[in-house]
C-alpha positions as semicolon CSV with decimal commas, in nm:
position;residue;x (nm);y (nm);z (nm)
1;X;-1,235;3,857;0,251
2;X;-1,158;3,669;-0,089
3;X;-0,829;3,541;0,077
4;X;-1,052;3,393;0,313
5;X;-1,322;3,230;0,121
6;X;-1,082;3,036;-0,118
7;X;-1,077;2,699;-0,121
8;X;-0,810;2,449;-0,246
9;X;-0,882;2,130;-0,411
10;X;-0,592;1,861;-0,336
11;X;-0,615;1,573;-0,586
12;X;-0,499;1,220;-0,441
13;X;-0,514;0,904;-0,591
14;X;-0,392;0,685;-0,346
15;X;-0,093;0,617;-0,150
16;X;0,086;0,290;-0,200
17;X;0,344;0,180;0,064
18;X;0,485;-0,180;0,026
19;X;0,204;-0,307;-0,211
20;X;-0,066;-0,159;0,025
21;X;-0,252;0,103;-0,108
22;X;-0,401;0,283;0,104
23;X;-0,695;0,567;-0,066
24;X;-0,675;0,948;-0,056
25;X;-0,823;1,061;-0,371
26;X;-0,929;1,370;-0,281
27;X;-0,945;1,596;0,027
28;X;-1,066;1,959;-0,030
29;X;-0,885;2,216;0,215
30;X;-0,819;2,526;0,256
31;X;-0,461;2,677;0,378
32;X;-0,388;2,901;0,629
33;X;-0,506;3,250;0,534
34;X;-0,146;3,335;0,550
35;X;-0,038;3,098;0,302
36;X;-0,319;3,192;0,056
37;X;-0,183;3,568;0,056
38;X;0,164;3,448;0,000
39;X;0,032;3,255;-0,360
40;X;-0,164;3,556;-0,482
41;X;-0,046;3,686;-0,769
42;X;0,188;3,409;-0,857
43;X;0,199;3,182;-1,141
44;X;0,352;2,913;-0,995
45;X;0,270;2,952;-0,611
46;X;0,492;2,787;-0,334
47;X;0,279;2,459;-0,379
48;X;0,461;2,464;-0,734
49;X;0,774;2,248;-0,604
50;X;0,958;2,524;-0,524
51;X;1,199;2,393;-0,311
52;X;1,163;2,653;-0,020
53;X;0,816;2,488;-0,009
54;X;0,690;2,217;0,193
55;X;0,445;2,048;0,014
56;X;0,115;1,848;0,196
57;X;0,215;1,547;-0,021
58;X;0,531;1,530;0,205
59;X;0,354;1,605;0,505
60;X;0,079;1,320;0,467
61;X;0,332;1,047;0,358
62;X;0,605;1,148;0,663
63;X;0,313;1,138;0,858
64;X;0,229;0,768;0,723
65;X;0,537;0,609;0,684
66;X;0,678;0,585;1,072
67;X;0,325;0,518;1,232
68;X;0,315;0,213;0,952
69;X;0,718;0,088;1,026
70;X;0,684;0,160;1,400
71;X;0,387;-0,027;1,432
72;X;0,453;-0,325;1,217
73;X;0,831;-0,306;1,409
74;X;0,661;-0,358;1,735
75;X;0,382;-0,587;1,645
76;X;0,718;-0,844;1,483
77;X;0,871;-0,834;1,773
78;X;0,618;-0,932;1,971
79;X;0,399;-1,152;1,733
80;X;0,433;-1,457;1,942
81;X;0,231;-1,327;2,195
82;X;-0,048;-1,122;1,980
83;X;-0,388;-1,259;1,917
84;X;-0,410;-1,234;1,525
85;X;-0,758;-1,258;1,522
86;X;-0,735;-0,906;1,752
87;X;-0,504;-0,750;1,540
88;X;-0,657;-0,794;1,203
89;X;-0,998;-0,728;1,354
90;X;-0,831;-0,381;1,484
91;X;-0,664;-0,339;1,193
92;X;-0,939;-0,346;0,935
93;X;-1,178;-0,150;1,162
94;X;-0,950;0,131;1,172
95;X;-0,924;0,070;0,779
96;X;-1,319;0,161;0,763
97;X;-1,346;0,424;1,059
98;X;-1,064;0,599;0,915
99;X;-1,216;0,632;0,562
100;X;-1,518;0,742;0,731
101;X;-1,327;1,010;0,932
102;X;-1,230;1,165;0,593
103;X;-1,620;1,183;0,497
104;X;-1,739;1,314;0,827
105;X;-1,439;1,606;0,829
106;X;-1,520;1,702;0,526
107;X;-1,881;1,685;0,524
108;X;-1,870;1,863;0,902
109;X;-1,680;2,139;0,739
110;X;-1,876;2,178;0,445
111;X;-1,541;2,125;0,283
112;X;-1,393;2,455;0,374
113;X;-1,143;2,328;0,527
114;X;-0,870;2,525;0,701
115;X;-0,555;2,435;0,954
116;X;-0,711;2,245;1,173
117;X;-0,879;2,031;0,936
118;X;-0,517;1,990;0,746
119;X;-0,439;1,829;1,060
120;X;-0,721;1,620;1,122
121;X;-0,664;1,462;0,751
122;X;-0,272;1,413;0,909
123;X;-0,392;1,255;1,241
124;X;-0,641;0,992;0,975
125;X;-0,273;0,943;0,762
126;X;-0,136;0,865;1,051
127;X;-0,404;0,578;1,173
128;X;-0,379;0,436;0,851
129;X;-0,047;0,377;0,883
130;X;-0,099;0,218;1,150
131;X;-0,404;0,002;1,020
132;X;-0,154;-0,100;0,708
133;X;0,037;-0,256;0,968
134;X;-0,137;-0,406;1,190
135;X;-0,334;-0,587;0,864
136;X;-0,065;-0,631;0,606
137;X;0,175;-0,818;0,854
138;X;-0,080;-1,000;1,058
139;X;-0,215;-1,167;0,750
140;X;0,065;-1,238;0,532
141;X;0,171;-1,396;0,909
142;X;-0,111;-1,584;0,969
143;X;-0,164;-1,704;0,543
144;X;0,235;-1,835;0,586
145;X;0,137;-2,064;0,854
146;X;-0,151;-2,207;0,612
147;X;-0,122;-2,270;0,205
148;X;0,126;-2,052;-0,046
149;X;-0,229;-2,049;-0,257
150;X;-0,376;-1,827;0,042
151;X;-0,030;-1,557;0,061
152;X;-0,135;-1,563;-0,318
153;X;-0,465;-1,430;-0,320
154;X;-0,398;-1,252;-0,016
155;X;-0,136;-1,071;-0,231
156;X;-0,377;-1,043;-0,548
157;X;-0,614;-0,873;-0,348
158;X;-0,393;-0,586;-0,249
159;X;-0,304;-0,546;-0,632
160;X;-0,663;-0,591;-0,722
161;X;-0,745;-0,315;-0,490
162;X;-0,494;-0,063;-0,669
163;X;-0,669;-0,152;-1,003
164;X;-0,982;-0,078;-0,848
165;X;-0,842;0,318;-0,724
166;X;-0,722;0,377;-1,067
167;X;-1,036;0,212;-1,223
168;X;-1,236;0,434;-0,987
169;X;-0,993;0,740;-1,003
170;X;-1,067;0,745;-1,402
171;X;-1,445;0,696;-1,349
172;X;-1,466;1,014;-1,137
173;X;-1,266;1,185;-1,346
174;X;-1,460;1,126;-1,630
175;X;-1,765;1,180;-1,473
176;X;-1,745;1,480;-1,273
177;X;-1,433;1,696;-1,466
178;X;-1,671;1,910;-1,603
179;X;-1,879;1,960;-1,309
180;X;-1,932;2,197;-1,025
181;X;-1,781;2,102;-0,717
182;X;-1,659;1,742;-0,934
183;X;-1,377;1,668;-0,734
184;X;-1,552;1,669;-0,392
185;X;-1,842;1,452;-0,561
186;X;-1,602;1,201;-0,669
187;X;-1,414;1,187;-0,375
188;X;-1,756;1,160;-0,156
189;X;-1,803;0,885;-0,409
190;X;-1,516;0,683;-0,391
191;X;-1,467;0,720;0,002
192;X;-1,838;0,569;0,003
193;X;-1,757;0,299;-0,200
194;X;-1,415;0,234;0,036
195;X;-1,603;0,230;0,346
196;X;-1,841;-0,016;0,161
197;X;-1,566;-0,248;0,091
198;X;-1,355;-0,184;0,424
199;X;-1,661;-0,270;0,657
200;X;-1,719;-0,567;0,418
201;X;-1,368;-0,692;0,534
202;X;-1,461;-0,648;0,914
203;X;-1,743;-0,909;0,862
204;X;-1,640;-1,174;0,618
205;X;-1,310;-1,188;0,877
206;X;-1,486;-1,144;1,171
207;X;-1,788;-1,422;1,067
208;X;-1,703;-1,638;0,753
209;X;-1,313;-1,686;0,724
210;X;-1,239;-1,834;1,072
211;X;-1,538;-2,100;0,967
212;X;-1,362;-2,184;0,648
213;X;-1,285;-2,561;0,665
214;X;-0,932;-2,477;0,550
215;X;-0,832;-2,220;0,727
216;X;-0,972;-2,488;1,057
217;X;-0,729;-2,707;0,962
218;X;-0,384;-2,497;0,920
219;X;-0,450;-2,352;1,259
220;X;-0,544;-2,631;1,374
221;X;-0,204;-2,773;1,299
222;X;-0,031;-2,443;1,416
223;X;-0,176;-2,471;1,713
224;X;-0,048;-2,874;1,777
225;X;0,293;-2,721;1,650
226;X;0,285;-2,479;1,991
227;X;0,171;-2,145;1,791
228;X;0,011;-1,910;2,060
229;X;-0,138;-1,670;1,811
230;X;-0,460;-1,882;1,669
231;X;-0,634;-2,036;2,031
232;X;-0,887;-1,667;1,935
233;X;-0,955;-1,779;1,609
234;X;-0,996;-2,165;1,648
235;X;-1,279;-2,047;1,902
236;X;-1,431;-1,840;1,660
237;X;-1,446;-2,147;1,431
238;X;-1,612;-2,339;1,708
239;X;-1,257;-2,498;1,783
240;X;-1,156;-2,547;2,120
241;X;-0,800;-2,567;2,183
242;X;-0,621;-2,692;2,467
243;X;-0,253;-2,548;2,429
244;X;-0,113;-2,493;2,743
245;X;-0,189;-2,899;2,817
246;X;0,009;-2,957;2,498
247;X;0,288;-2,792;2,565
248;X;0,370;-2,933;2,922
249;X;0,331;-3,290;2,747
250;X;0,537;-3,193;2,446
251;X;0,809;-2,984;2,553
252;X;0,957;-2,945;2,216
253;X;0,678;-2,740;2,131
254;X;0,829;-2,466;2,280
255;X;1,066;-2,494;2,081
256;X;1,109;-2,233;1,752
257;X;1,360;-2,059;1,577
258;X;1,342;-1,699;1,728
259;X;1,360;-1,395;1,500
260;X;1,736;-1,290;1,461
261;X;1,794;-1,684;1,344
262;X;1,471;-1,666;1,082
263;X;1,621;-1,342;0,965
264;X;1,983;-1,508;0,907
265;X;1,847;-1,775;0,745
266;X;1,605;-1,583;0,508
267;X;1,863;-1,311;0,477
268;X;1,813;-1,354;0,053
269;X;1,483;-1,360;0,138
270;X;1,505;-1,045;0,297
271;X;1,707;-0,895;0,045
272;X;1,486;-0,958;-0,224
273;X;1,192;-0,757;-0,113
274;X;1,405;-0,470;-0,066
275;X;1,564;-0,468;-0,405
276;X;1,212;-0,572;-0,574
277;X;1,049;-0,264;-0,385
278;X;1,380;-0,021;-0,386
279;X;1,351;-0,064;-0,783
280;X;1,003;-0,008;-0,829
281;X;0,979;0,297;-0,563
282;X;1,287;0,471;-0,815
283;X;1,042;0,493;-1,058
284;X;0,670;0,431;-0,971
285;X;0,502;0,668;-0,903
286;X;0,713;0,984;-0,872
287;X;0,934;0,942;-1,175
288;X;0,571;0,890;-1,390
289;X;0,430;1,142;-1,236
290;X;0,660;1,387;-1,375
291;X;0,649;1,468;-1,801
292;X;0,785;1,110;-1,932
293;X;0,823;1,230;-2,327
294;X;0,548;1,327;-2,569
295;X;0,230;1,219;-2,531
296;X;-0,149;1,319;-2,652
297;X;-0,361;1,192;-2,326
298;X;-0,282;1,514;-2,204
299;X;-0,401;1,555;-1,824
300;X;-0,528;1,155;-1,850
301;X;-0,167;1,059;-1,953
302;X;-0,071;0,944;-1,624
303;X;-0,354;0,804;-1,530
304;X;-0,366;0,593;-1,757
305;X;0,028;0,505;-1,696
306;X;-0,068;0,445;-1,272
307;X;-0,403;0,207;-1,463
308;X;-0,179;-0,006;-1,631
309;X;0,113;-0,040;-1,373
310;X;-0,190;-0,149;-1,151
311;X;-0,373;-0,414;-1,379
312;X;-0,037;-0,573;-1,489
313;X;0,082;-0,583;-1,127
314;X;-0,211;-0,785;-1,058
315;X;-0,196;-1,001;-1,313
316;X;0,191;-1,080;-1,212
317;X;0,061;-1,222;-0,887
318;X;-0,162;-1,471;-1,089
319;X;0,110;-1,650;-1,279
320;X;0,260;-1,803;-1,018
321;X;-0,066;-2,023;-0,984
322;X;0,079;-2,180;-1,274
323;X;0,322;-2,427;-1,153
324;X;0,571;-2,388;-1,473
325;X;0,586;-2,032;-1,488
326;X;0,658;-1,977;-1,098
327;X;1,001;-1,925;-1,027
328;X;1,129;-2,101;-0,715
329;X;1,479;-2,105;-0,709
330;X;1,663;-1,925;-0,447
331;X;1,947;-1,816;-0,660
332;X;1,690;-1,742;-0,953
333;X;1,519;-1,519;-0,781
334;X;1,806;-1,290;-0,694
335;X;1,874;-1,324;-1,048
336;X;1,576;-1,184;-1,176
337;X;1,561;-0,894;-0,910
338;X;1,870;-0,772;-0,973
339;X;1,807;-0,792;-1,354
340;X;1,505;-0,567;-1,355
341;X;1,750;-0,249;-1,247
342;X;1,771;-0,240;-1,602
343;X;1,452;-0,059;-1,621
344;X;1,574;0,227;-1,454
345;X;1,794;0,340;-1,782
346;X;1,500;0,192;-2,008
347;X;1,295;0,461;-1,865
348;X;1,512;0,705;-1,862
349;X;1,575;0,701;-2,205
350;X;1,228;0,628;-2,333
351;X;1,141;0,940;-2,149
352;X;1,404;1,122;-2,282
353;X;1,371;0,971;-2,670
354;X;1,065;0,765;-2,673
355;X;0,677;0,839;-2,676
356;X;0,328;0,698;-2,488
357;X;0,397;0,397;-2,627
358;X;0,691;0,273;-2,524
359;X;0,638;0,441;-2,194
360;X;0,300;0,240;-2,095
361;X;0,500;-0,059;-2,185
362;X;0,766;-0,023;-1,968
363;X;0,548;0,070;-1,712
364;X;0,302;-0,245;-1,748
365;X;0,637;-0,496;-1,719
366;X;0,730;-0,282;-1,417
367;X;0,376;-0,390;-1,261
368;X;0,416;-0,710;-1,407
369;X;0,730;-0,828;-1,243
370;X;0,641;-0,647;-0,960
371;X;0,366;-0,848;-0,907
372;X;0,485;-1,153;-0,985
373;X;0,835;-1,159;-0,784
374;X;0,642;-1,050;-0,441
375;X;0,407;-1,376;-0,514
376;X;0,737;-1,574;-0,569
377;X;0,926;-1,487;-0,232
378;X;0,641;-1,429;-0,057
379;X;0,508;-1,806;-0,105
380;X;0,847;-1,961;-0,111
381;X;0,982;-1,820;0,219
382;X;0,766;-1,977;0,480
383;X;0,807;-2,355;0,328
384;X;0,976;-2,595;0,517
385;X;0,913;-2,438;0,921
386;X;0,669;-2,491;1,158
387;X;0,356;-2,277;1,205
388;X;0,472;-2,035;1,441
389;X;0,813;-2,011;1,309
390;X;0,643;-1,894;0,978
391;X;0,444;-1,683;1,122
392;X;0,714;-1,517;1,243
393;X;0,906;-1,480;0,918
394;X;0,615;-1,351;0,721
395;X;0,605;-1,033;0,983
396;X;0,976;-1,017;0,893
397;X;0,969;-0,977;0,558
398;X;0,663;-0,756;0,552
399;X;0,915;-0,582;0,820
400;X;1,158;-0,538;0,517
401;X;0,912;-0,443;0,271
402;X;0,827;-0,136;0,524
403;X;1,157;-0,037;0,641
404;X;1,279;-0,048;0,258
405;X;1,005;0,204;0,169
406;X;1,117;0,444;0,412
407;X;1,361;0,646;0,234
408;X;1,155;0,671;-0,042
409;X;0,864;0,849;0,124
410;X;0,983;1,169;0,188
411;X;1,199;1,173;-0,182
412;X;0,949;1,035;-0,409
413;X;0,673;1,298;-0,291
414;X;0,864;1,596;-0,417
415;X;0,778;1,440;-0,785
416;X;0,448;1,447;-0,841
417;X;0,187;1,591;-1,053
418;X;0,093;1,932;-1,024
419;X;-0,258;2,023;-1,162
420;X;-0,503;2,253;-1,134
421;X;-0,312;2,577;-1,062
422;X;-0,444;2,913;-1,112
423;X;-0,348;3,155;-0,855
424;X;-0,577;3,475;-0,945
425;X;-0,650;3,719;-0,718
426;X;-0,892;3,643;-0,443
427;X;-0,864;3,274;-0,527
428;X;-0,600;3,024;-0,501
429;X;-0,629;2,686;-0,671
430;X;-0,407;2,421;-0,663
431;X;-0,380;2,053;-0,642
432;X;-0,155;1,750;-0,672
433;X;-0,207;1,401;-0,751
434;X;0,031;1,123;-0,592
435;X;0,098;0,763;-0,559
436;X;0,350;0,554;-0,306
437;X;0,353;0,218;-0,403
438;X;0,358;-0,056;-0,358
439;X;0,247;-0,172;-0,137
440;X;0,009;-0,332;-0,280
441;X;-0,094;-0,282;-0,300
């Protein structure tokens, strides 16, 4: 009857695919009765990392990661032919309903939780992969067919909203720590808060940024340069478009690089998101997630390490605003990816030899260049093609971005914080606290 009464408190920050981060900060569940028995009376349980075990951290980010790069496959190939406005509508929506699914399963089972809950929190990983997608590739699509200033902020924002999870992730840990029940109140909080924000994004898309003067214009001009993908949005901005007339007068409109020849040509392109994001995946978060040298902030040490990787990523993406600090060269920029695999013996050794210090440092020029190398491609990619065409190539490389993250999912989640343990008898606690990044992100 114990057995069956305890509950488990799983800690989750967020997860962070790409530079997308998506929130799970924390779900309370309980296992399967049978899996409680088998952790009584041992120290370390099989949620410990034994490797016999298969930990929920693996489960929810496999579970992610091919609903995201499936979707975001699919919607590339076909993003000629997708309404954007539809898609980032959809994908926002599902943003805020699944955020709200988490509060409603929990709230319906008073937080017990149990199997079948376990794979109702699996089903919402799942539609937030495919949300990620559907958003983080339709806009970065539809901003590359407008101004690098818009890819930018676009990009800012999904940094901005990883500070926020670790600003929000400390808060509630400060606040409720000590409390009864605190984890549950401060993930009731900060799902609140993210449903706030999420629903926020359906409306200012939905109402205000198709009426945007600016954002009239560059589709506008995508649409005179044959683009298929804005006619929704031009009418939601009161802008009537007559495309198909267009075209038969101006057969050249049909014509556009198609995807394999934008790839080819943007192959460096390609290239460099995957080596930005294969380099930061080595070591954020599941290599500082794991005991990184000596240290006083005891359990608040990494926190604060995932804080400042967060702030300094977003402040990365804000230099390039400064036209001579943004790096533009082609050849440059493969210079300065490559050169940042460096940090992967810098942190080795500082965790081997250094302390807090050093380590917070590292970690805050990981964020930093990060940050500001994503801006850098991102905004330099699309110049020089036609609105469709760069369209297109923004899907791509947000394409690459997924795809590169893939292998890293199911590794990276075997390092992670374990916290919380105490496996009496009668009562099994234990917990985990994990990060995929970014992307944003």
């Amino acid at each position: 009857m114990a057995v069956a009464a305890a509950r488990t408190w799983v800690e989750v920050n967020h997860i962070e695919v790409g530079n997308a981060p998506i929130p799970f900060t924390v779900l309370l569940l309980r296992p399967p009765e049978n899996i409680c028995r088998a952790s009584i009376g041992r120290p370390r349980g099989i949620f410990s990392g034994s490797k016999k075990s298969y930990h929920p951290t693996r489960v929810l980010a496999l579970v992610y990661q091919p609903f995201a790069l499936g979707t975001i496959a699919i919607l590339a190939y076909h993003e000629a032919k997708i309404n954007t406005r539809r898609r980032n509508l959809a994908g926002y929506s599902l943003f805020f309903l699944s955020s709200l699914a988490l509060i409603v399963l929990d709230v319906a089972t008073s937080g017990k939780g149990g199997i079948g809950v376990f794979i109702g929190v699996c089903v919402v990983s799942g539609a937030f992969g495919v949300a990620d997608a559907h958003v983080q590739g339709g806009m970065v699509g539809d901003l590359s067919l407008m101004s690098p200033e818009l890819i930018q902020s676009f990009l800012a924002g999904l940094a901005a909203s990883g500070a926020l999870t670790s600003a929000l992730r400390l808060i509630t840990k400060a606040a409720f720590e000590n409390s009864q029940d605190g984890l549950r109140k401060g993930a009731m909080m900060f799902f609140a808060i993210s449903c706030f924000f999420e629903l926020l994004c359906v409306l200012l898309y939905a109402i205000v940024f198709p009426k945007l003067p600016i954002v009239k214009f560059y589709r506008a001009k995508a649409a005179s340069e044959g683009s298929m993908t804005v006619s929704a949005d031009l009418a939601a901005g009161g802008i009537q478009t007559h495309h198909a007339q267009g075209v038969e007068e101006d057969p050249k409109l049909k014509e556009r690089m198609n995807n394999r020849q934008l790839l080819l040509e943007n192959i460096d392109y390609a290239l460099d998101m995957f080596l930005i994001y294969v380099l930061t995946l080595s070591i954020f978060p599941g290599f500082l997630s794991e005991d990184t040298g000596s240290h006083s902030l005891g359990s608040w040490y990494a926190l604060v390490l995932f804080a400042m990787y967060n702030v300094w990523d977003l402040i990365g993406r804000y230099i390039p605003l400064l036209k001579r600090f943004k790096l533009a060269s082609r050849k440059g920029l493969m210079a300065a990816i490559l050169s940042r695999f460096i940090l992967i013996p810098a942190f080795y050794f500082t965790a081997k030899y250094g302390d807090q210090g050093w380590m917070i440092l590292l970690t805050s020029f990981l964020g930093l260049s990060n940050g500001y190398l994503t801006v850098c491609v991102l905004t330099a990619a699309p110049k020089g093609y036609k609105g469709p065409e760069q369209n297109a190539l923004g899907n791509l490389l947000v394409l690459c971005l997924l795809a590169e993250a893939s292998p890293y999912v199911g590794v990276r989640t075997n390092q992670r914080i374990i916290r919380g343990f105490d496996a009496t008898p009668g009562f099994a606690h234990w917990g985990f606290n994990a990060q995929l990044d970014g992307a944003r992100q």
